[in-house]
Coordinates of C-alpha atoms in Angstrom, one line a residue:
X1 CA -136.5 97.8 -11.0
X2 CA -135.3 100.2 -8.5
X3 CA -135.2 103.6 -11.0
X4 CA -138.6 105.6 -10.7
X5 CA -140.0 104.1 -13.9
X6 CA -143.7 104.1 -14.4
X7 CA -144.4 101.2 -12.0
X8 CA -142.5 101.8 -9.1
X9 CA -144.2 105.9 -9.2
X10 CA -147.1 103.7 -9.0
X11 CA -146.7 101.4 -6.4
X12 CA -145.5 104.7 -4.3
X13 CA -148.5 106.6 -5.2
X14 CA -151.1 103.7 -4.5
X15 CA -149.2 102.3 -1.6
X16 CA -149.4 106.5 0.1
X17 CA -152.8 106.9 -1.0
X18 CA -154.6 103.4 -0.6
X19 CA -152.3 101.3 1.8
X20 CA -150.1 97.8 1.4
X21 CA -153.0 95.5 1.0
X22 CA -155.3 97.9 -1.2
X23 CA -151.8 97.9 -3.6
X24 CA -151.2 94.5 -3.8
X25 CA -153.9 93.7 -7.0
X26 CA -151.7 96.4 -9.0
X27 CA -148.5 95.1 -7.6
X28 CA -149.5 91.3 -8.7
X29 CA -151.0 92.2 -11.8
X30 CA -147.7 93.8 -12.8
X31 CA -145.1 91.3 -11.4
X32 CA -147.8 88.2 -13.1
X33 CA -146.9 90.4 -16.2
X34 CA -143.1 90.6 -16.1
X35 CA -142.8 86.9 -15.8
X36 CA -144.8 86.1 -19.2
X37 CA -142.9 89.1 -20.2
X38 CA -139.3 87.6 -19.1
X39 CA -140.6 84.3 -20.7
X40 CA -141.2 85.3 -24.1
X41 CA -137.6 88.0 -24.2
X42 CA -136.3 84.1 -23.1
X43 CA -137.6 82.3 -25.8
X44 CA -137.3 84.8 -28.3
X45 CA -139.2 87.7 -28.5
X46 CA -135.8 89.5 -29.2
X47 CA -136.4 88.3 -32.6
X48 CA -139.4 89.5 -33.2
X49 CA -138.7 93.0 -32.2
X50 CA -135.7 93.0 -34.4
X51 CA -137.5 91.9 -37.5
X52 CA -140.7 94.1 -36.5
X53 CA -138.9 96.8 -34.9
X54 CA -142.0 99.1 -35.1
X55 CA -143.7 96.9 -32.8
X56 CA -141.1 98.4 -30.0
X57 CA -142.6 102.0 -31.4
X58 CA -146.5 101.5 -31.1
X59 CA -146.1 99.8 -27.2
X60 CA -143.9 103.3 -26.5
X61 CA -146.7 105.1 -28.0
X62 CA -149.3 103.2 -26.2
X63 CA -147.4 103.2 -22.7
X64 CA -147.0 107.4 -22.7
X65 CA -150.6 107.5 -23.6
X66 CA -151.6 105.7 -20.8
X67 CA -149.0 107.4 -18.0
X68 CA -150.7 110.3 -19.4
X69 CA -154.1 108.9 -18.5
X70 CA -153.1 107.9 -15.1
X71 CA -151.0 111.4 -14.3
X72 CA -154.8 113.1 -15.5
X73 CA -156.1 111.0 -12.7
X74 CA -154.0 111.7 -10.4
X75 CA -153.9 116.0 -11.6
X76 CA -157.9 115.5 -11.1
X77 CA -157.9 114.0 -7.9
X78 CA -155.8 116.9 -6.3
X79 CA -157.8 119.2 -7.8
X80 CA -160.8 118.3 -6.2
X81 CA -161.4 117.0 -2.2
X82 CA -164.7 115.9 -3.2
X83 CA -163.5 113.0 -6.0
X84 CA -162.4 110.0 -4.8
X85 CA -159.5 108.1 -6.5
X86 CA -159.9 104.2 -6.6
X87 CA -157.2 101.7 -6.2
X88 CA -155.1 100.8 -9.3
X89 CA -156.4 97.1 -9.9
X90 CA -154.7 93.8 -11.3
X91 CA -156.1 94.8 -14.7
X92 CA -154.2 98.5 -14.2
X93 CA -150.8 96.3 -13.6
X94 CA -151.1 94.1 -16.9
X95 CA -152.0 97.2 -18.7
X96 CA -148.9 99.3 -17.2
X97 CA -146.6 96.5 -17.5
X98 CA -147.4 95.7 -20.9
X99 CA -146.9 98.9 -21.6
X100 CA -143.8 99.1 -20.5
X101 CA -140.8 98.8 -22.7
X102 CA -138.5 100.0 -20.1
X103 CA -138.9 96.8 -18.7
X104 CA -138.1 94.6 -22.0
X105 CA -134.9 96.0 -21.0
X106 CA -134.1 93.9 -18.1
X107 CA -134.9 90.6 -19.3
X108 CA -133.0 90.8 -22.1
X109 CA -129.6 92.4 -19.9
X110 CA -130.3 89.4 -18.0
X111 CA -130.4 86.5 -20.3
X112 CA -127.6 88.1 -22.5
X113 CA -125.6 88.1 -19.5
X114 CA -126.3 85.3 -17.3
X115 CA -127.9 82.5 -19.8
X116 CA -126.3 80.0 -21.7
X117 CA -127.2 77.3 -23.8
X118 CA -124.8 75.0 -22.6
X119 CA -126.1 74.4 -18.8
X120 CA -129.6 74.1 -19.2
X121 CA -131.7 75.5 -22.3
X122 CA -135.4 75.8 -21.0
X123 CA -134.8 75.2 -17.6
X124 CA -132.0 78.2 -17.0
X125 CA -134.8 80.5 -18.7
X126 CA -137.4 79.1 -16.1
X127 CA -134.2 79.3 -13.4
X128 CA -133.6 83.1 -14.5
X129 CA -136.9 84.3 -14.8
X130 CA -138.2 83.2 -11.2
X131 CA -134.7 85.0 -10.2
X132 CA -136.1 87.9 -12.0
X133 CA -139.6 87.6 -10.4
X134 CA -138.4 87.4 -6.5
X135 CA -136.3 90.6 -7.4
X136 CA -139.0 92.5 -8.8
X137 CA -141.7 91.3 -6.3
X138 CA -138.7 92.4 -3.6
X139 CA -138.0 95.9 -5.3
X140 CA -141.8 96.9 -5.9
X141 CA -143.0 96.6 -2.3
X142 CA -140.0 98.4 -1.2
X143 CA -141.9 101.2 -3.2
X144 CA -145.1 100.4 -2.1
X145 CA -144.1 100.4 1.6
X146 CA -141.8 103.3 0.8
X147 CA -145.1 105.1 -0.5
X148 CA -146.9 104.1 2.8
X149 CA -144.6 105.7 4.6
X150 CA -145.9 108.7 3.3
X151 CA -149.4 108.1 4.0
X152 CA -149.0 110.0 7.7
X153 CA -147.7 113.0 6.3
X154 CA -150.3 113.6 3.7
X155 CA -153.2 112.9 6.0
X156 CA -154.7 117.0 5.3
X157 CA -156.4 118.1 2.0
X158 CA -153.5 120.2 1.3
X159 CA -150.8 117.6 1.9
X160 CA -152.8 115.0 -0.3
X161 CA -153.7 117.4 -3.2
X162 CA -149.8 118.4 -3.3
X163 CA -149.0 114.5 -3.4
X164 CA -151.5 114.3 -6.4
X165 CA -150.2 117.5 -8.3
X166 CA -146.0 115.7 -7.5
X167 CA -147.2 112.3 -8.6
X168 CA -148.7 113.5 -11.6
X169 CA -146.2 115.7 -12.1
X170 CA -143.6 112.7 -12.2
X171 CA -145.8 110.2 -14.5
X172 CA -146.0 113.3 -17.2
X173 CA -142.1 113.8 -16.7
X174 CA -141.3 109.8 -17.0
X175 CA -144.3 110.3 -19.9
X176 CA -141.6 113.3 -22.2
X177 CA -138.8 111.4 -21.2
X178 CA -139.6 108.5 -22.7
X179 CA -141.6 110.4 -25.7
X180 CA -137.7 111.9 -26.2
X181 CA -135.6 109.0 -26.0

């Protein structure tokens, strides 16, 4: 949540080049993700995984594809003052949250950790997981504020097209290390 994972490059790179409010479809569209996400590691998808563990495989595979995609947008935007980069959308955060596996991670920490069947069955996964969402909601507009922050100092072509080449740059790293883990 706080480690510079796919999402939280993100929310830095939209929140520096598009501003809070231009972010916050992407940032809802991922968070609205996690808790469905957070539900289902809850009520089992553990057990799924385990007795399909390819699944866990293909959703890797799919995920570096599409950081790949995103760190080509970002390479092509720098490259060029003329092209205009749109805000990520709601439908970007399902996709990159889906995607993410990183993430499955958390949940399942979590409810390993903190749940038991004793005090509360369904409602300590409900309990947990809205715990879960206020964190994450908390931690990505940290980023998101943290990458408007930058927005002043990357107001010249040069400044901006350097942001695009280091944002990039970080989504095809986060892209190999997770190809290599």
């Amino acid at each position: 949540m706080i480690s510079p994972g796919p999402a939280n490059i993100l929310y830095a790179a939209s929140g520096s080049a598009f501003g809070i409010r231009k972010t916050v479809p992407f940032w809802l569209g991922t968070n609205i993700t996690s808790i469905f996400q957070t539900l289902a590691v809850g009520f089992g998808l553990d057990l799924v995984i385990t007795a399909y563990p390819g699944i866990t495989d293909a959703i890797k595979y799919l995920g570096i594809g599409f950081l790949l995609y995103l760190a080509f947008k970002f390479f092509s935007f720098s490259c060029s003052a003329n092209k205009t980069l749109s805000p990520l959308t709601f439908k970007d955060g399902i996709i990159v949250e889906s995607l993410n596996m990183k993430y499955l991670l958390i949940p399942t920490i979590m409810f390993s950790q903190f749940y038991s069947p004793d005090y509360g069955g369904y409602g300590q996964i409900i309990l947990l997981t809205f715990a879960l969402l206020c964190l994450t909601l908390t931690t990505s507009m940290i980023w998101i504020i943290g990458g408007n922050s930058l927005a002043s100092f990357v107001l010249n072509k040069s400044r901006q097209r350097a942001e695009g080449i280091l944002f990039g740059s970080l989504l095809c790293a986060t892209a190999i290390w997770l190809l290599l883990m």
